[in-house]
XYZ file of C-alpha atoms in Angstrom:
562
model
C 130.843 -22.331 -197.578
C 133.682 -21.004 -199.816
C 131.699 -20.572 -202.748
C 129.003 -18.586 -200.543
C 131.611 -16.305 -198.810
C 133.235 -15.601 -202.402
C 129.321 -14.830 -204.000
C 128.991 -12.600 -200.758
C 131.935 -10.316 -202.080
C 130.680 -9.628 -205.480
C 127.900 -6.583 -205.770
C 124.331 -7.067 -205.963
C 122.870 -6.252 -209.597
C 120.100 -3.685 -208.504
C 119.791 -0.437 -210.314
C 118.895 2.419 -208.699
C 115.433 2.782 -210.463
C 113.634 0.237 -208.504
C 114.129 1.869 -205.191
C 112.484 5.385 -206.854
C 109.488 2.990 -208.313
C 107.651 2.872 -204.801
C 106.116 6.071 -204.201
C 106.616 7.375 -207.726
C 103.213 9.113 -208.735
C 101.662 11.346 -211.735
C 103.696 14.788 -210.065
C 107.403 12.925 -210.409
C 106.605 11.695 -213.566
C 105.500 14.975 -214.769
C 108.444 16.617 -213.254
C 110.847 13.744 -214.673
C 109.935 14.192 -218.129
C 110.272 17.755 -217.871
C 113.595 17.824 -217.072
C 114.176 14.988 -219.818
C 113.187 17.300 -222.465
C 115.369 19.872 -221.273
C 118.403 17.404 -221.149
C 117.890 16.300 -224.377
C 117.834 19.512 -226.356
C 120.938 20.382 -224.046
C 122.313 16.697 -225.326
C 121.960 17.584 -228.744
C 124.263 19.786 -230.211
C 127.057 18.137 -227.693
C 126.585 14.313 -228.869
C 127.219 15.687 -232.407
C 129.856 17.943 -231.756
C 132.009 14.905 -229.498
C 131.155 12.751 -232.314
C 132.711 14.812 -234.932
C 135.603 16.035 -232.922
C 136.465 12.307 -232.232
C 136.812 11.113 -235.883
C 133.023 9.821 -236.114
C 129.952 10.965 -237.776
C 128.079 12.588 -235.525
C 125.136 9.998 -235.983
C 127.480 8.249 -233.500
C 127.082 10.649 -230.765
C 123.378 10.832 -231.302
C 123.279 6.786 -231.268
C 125.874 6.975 -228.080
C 123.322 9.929 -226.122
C 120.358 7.574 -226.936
C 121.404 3.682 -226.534
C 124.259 4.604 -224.011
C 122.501 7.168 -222.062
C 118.852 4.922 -221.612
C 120.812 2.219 -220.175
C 122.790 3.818 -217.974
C 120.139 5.593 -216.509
C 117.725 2.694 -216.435
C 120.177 0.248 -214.727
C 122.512 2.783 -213.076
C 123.250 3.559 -209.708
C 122.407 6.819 -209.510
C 118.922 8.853 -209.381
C 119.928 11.773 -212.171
C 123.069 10.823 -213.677
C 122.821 11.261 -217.380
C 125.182 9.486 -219.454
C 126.496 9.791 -222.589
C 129.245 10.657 -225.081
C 132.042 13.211 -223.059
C 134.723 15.777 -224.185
C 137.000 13.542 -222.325
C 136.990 10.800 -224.655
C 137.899 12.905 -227.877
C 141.480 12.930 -227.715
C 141.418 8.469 -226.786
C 138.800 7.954 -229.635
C 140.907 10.297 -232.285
C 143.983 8.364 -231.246
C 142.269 4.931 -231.511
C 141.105 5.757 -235.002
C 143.758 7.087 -236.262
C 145.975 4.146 -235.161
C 143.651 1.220 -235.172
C 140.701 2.064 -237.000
C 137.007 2.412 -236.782
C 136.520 -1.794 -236.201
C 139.156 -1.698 -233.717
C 137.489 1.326 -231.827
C 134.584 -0.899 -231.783
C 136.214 -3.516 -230.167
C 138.106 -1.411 -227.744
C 134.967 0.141 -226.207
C 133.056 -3.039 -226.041
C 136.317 -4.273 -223.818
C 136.297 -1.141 -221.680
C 132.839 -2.156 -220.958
C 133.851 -5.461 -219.849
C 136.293 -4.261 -217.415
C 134.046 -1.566 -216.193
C 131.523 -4.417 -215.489
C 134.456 -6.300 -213.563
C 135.493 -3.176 -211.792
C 131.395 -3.139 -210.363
C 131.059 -6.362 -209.881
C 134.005 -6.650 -207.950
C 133.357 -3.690 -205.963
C 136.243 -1.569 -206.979
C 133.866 1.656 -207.478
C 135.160 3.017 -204.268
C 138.658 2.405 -205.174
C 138.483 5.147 -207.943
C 138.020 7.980 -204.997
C 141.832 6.979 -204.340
C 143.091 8.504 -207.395
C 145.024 11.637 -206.683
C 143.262 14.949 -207.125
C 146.202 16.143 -209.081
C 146.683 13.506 -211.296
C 142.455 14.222 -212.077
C 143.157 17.882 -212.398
C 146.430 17.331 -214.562
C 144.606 15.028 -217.251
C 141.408 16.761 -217.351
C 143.191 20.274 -218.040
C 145.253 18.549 -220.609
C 142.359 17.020 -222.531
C 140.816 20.460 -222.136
C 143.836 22.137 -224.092
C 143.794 19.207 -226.801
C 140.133 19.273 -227.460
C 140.983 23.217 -228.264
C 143.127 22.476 -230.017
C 141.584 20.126 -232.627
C 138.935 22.678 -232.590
C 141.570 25.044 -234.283
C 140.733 23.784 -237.875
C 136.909 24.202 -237.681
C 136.782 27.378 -235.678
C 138.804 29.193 -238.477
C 137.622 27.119 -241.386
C 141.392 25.841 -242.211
C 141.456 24.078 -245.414
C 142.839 20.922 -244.194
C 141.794 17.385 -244.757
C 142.434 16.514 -241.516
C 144.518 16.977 -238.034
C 146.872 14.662 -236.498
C 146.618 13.088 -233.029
C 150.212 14.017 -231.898
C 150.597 17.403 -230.118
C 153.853 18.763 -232.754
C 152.359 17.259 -236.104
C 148.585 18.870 -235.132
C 150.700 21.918 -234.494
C 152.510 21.654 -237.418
C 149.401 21.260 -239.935
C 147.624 24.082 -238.154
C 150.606 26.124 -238.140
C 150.992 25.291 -242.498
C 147.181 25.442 -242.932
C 146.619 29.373 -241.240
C 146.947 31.380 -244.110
C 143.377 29.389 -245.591
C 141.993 30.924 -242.727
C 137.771 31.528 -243.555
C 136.902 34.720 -242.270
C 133.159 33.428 -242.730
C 133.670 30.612 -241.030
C 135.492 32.735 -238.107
C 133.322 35.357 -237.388
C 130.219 32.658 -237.084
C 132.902 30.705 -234.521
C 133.595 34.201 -232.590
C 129.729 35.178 -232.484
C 128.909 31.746 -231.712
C 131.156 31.912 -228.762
C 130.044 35.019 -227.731
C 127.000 34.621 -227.491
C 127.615 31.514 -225.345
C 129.658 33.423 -222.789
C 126.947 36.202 -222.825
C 124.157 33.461 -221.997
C 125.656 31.860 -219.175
C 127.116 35.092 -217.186
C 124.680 38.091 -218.079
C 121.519 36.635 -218.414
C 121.460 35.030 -214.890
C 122.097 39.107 -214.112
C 119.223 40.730 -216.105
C 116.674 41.005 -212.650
C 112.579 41.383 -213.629
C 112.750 44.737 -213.913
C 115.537 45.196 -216.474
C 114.396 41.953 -218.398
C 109.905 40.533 -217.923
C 110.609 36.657 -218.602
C 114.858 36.842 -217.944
C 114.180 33.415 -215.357
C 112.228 31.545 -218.217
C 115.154 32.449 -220.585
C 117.646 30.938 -218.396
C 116.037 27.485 -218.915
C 116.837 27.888 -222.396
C 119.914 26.100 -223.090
C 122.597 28.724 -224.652
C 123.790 25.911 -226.565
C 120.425 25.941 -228.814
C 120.256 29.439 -228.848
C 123.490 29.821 -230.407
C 122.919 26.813 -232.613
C 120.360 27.762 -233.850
C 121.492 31.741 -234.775
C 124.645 30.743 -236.326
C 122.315 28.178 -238.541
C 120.159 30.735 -239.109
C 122.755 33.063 -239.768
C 125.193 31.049 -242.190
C 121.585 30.322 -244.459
C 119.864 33.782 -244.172
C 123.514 35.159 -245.724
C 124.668 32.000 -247.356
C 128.199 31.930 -245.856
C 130.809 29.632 -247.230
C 131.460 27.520 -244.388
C 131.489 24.160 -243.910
C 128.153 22.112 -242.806
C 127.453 18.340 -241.386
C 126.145 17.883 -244.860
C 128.960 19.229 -246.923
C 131.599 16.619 -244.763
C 129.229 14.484 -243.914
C 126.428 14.225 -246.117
C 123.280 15.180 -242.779
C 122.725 12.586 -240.366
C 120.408 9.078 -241.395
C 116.969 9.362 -240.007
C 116.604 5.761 -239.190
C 117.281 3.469 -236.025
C 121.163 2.554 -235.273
C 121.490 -0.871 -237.323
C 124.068 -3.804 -235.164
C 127.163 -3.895 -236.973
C 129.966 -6.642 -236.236
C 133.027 -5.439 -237.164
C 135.824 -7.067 -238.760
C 138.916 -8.063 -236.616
C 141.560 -10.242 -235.907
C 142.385 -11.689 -232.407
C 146.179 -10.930 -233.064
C 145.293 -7.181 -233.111
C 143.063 -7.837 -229.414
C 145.967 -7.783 -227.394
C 147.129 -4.283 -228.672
C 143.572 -3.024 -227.259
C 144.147 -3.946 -223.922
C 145.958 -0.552 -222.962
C 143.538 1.579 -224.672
C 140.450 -0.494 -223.299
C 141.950 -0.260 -219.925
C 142.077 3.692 -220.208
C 138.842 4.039 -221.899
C 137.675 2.120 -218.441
C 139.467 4.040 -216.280
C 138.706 7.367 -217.222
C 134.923 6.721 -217.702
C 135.245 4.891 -214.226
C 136.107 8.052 -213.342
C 134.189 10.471 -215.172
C 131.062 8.950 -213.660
C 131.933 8.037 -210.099
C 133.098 12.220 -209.963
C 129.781 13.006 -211.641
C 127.946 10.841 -209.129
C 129.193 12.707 -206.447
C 128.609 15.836 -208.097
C 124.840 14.981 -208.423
C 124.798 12.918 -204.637
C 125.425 16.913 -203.509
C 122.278 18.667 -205.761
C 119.827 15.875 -205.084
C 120.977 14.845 -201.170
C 121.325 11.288 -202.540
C 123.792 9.125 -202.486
C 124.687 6.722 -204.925
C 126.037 3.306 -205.623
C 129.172 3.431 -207.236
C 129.919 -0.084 -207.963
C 126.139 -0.759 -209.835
C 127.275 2.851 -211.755
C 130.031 0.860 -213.101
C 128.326 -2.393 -213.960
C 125.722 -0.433 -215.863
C 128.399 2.386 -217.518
C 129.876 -1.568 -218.638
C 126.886 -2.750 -220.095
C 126.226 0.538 -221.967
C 129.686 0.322 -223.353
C 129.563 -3.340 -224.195
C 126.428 -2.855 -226.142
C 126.675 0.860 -227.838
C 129.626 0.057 -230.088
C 128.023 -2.518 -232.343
C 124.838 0.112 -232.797
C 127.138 2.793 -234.278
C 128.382 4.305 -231.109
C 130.998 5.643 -228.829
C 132.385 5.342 -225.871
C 129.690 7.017 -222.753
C 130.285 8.203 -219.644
C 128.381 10.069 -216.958
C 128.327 14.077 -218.290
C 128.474 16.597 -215.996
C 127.161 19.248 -217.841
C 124.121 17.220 -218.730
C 123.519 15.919 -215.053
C 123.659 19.146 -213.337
C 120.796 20.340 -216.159
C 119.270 17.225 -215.211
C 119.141 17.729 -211.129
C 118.261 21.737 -211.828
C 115.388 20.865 -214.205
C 113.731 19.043 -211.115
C 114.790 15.434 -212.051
C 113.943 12.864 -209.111
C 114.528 9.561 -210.737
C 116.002 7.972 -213.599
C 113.191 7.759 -215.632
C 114.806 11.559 -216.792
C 117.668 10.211 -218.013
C 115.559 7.923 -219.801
C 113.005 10.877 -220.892
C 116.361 12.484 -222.028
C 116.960 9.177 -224.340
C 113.505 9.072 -226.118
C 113.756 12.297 -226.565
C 117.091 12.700 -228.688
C 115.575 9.280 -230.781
C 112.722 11.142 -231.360
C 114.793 14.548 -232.931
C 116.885 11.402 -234.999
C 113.492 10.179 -236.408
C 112.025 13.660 -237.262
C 114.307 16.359 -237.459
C 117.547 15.076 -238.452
C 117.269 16.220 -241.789
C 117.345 19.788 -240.653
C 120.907 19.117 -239.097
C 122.670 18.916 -242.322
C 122.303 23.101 -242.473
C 124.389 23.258 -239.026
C 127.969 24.817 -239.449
C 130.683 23.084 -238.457
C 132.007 26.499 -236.744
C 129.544 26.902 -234.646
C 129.843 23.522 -233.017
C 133.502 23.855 -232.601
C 132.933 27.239 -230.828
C 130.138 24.809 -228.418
C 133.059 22.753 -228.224
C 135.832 25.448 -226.886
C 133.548 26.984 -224.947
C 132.778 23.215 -223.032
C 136.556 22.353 -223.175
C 137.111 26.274 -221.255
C 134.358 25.340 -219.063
C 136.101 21.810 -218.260
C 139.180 23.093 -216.695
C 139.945 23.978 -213.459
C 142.225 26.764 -214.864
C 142.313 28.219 -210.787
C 144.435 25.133 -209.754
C 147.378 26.807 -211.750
C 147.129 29.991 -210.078
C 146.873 28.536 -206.406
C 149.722 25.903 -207.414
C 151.751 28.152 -204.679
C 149.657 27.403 -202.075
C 150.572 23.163 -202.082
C 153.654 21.363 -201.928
C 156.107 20.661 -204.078
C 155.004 16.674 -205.259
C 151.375 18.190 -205.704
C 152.445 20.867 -208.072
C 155.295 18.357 -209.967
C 152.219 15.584 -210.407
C 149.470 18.444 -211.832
C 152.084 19.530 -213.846
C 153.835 16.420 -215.367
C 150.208 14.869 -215.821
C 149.034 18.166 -217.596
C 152.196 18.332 -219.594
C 152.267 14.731 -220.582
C 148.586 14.564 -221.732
C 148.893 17.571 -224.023
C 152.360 16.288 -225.369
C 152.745 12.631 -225.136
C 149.507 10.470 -224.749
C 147.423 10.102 -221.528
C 147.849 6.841 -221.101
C 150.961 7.653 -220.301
C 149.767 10.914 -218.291
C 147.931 8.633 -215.764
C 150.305 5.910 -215.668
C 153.046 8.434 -214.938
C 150.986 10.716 -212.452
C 150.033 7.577 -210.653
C 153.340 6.720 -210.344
C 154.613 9.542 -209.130
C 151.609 10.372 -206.503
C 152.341 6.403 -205.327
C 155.488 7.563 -204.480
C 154.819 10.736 -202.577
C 152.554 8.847 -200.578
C 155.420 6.224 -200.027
C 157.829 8.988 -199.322
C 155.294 10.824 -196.872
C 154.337 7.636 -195.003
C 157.616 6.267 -194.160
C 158.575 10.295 -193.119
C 156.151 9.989 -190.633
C 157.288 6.251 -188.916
C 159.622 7.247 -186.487
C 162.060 5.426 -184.116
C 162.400 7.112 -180.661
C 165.212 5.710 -178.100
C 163.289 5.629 -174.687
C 165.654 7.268 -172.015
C 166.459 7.132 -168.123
C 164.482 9.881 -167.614
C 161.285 7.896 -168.934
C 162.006 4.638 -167.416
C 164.550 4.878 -164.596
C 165.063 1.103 -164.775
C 167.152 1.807 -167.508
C 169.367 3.920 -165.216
C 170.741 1.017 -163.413
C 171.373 -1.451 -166.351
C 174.824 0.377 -167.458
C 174.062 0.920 -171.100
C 173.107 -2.924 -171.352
C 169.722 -2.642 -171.992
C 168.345 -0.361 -174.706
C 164.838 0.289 -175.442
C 162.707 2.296 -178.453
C 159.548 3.245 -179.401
C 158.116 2.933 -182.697
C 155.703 5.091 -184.558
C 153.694 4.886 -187.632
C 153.693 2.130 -190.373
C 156.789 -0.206 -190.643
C 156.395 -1.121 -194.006
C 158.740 -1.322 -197.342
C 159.147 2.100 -197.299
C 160.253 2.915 -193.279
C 162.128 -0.952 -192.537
C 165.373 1.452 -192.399
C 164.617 2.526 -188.637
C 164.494 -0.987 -187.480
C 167.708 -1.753 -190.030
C 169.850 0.582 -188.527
C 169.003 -0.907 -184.871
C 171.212 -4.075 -186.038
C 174.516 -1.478 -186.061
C 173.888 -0.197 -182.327
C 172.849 -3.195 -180.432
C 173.074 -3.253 -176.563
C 175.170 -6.071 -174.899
C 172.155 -7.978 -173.080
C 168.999 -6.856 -174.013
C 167.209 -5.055 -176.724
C 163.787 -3.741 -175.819
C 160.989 -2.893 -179.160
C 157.754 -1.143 -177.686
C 155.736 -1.370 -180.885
C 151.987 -0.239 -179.204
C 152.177 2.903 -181.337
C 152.728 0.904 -184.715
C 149.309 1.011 -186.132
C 150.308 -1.383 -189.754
C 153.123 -3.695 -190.198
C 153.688 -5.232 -193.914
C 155.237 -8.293 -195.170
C 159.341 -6.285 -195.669
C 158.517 -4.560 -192.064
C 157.609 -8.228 -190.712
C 160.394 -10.251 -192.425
C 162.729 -7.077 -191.106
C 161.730 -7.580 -187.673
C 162.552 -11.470 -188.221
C 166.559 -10.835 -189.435
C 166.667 -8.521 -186.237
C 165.438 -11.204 -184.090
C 168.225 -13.226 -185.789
C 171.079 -10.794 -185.688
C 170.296 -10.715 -181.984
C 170.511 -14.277 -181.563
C 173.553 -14.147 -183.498
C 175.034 -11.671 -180.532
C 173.445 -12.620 -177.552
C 171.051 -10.344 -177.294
C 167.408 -10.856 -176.132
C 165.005 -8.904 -178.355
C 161.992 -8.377 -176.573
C 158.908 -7.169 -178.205
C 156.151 -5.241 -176.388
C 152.280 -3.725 -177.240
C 151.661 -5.752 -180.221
C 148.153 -5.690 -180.498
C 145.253 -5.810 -184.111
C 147.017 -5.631 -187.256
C 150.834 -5.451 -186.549
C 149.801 -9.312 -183.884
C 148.305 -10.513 -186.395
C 150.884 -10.231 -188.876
C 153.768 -10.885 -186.391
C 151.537 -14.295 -185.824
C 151.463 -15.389 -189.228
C 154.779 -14.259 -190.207
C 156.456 -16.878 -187.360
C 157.768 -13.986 -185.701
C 156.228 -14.707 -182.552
C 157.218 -18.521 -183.153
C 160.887 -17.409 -183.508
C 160.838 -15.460 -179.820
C 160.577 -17.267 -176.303
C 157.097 -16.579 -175.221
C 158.528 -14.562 -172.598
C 160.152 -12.212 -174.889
C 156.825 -10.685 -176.045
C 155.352 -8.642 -173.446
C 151.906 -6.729 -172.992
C 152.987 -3.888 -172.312
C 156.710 -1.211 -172.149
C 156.813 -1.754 -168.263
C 156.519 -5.619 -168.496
C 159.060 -5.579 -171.271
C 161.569 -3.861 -169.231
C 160.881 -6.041 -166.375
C 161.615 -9.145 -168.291
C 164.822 -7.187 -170.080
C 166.431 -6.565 -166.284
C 166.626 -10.491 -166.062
C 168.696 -10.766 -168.639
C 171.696 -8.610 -167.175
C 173.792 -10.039 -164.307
């Protein structure tokens, strides 16, 4: 029986693809693969430029979009969630490689996926939604910033071999390195950009009758348009700037090959903290981009088989060549508007970036390596929620202190420590604005004129909120004021007692005893019984010191005066 009620807690392995399968004719598939395509080519020039602003080749975002994104559409838990490599992961994967290197990046991703599995098969998916919005906002504006930032060298063609992970050194170099500035290299950055900008906020405002096919345009991704121009561009006029084939030598037109990497199990245990934030944050990259698409499709997904597939994709991608994945927003809301209604899409999406691998990725070695660091600015710009420091007037002091520390920590410091210390500090608030709300109120003559007659010798209070660590003060200070006969607790309005608020109702019931004085309890009832029961607290009172009700208590409390 055990063993059955423990299996019962763990979550059922079913992906969300085999509840679209019945019902699923010729028109969804047509309409599937349609918005596949368009995901793909959107997929494209972002798996490359994430791969290559993490450290990698940018056959590893390519591998990532293909291996990473089929499985986590086939056996995810969502209907048009694409997954894939994400701008959030840059600044983690740079810092892993840097300090551990490319085996140990390896390793570190395939244990993120483990945990991630854990985290779904445990059914800790909805536990992610409990993460403070600030300390989201804070991070995600801060890896905005850095990914920016380690655009700097590329967007301005720097001559510099490469840029360091910490926020002063990167500064530093970039700082040493401007006067190599490549004016080539800029102006293909600044047009790239441009044009970017111009795509996704004037187009959508040319009507019919300024522009004849302005709504097919819009369906063309701006990111290939501009791709493409700026490669067109830097050949047409043979710019000296920087290509994937100059620093990279193009991309391999073959199938990802399994690679075991070399490690040592003394260097494991320095993974754990950057496994367990590579976890975390794609726990939460997809779960937010879940919702997002739950809202454009009227769905509503499962989080906790999300995270057992987002595990298996990262336990598997790693030894093909790959990255870390996550669910994209970018790519799912593409997905949803191209008329996606399953996850055979995401899979479309897949196929469709192995197929560019196996045919066109010779033609990639011509792209610039300015013009996919102006893709990347414009996503990182696009990433932000840049509003949330304008309206930080409107909220309270701990919300702005938590954005801010989490945004300032994550630019500066690392953001493992960002989330540990916005985590922290929102754990807190919530501490501090729980235990401001359990109150202690002294019940007077006026309420109950029983009390009237008792001379002071009998004193009663009501009790409000959640006695827990955090509020155990109220009932504390009760042990300096206590009555001569009677003391009188009507806890009906305590809706959670904890261990500390138990044990602190216990050394009451003792001081009492110590004195004299009858403590009589009243209203407990759900939680705060049941805790009193297993505590001994009820043991440790006379049966008829706890009472139903306030009246009853008072009642019995007149019995104890002469």
């Amino acid at each position: 029986m055990p063993a059955a009620e423990s299996a019962s807690r763990l979550a059922a392995f079913r992906p969300k693809l085999l509840d679209t399968l019945p019902g699923y004719g010729r028109a969804h598939f047509a309409r599937d693969v349609g918005a596949g395509l368009t995901v793909g080519v959107v997929a494209l020039p972002l798996a490359m430029a994430f791969a290559i602003a993490s450290g990698l080749k940018p056959e590893a975002g390519l591998f990532t979009a293909i291996i990473a994104g089929f499985l986590i559409s086939a056996l995810g838990g969502s209907r048009v969630q694409i997954g894939g490599p994400a701008g959030a992961f840059i600044v983690i994967v740079y810092g892993i490689l840097e300090r551990y290197g490319l085996a140990n990046l390896i390793i570190a991703t395939a244990m993120s996926g483990v945990l991630l599995f854990l985290m779904g098969l445990f059914r800790l998916g909805t536990l992610i939604r409990f993460i403070p919005i600030a300390v989201v906002i804070g991070f995600t504006n801060g890896i905005a910033v850095l990914i920016m930032l380690s655009q700097v060298r590329d967007f301005l063609g720097l001559e510099l071999a490469s840029v360091p992970a910490s926020f002063f050194a990167m500064l530093s170099a970039l700082g040493g390195a401007l006067h190599t500035v490549n004016l080539a290299a800029l102006a293909l950055s600044v047009g790239t950009l441009a044009l970017l900008v111009a795509w996704q906020h004037a187009m959508p405002r040319l009507g019919p009758q300024k522009l004849q096919f302005s709504g097919k345009l819009t369906l063309i991704p701006g990111t290939i348009v501009a791709l493409g121009l700026a490669t067109g561009a830097s050949e047409l006029l043979a710019l000296p700037v920087e290509t994937i084939g100059s620093r990279f030598g193009g991309i391999a037109a073959s199938l990802p090959a399994f690679v075991w990497p070399e490690f040592s199990w003394s260097t494991v245990r320095f993974l754990l903290m950057p496994a367990l934030t590579l976890a975390l944050l794609g726990a939460i990259e997809s779960l937010l981009c879940a919702r997002i698409a739950d809202g454009l499709t009227e769905d509503r997904h499962d989080p906790n088989q999300e995270l057992m597939a987002q595990g298996l994709a990262n336990f598997v991608t790693p030894f093909f060549g790959g990255m870390p994945a996550t669910g994209t927003i970018a790519r799912t809301v593409t997905n949803a508007k191209s008329g996606a209604v399953s996850p055979v899409a995401g899979m479309v999406h897949a196929l469709t970036l192995l197929a560019v691998v196996l045919v066109a990725a010779p033609l990639a070695r011509h792209i610039p390596l300015a013009a996919l660091a102006a893709i990347l600015v414009y996503v990182a710009w696009n990433m932000g929620e840049w509003r949330e420091f304008v309206q930080l007037r409107q909220y309270r002091m701990p919300y702005r202190i938590t954005l801010l520390a989490v945004f300032g920590l994550t630019v500066i410091v690392d953001l493992t420590v960002a989330v540990e210390v916005g985590l922290i500090a929102a754990c807190l608030t919530f501490i501090y604005r729980i235990s401001s709300l359990t109150r202690a109120e002294a019940v007077s003559a006026q309420d109950q004129p029983v009390l009237a007659s008792q001379d002071g010798q009998v004193r009663a209070w009501r009790l409000y909120g959640a006695l827990f660590f955090g509020a155990v003060k109220l009932v504390e200070d009760m042990e300096h004021q206590l009555p001569a006969r009677a003391l009188v607790l009507d806890l009906k309005n305590l809706i959670y007692v904890d261990s500390s608020g138990a044990d602190t109702l216990l050394d009451l019931a003792r001081h009492c005893q110590k004195r004299g004085v009858r403590l009589i309890l009243c209203g407990l009832a759900h939680q705060p019984l049941d805790i009193a029961r297993r505590s001994g607290l009820l043991a440790a009172l006379p049966a008829a010191d706890v009472c139903p009700d306030l009246a009853g208590g008072l009642a019995a409390a007149t019995l104890a005066v002469p």
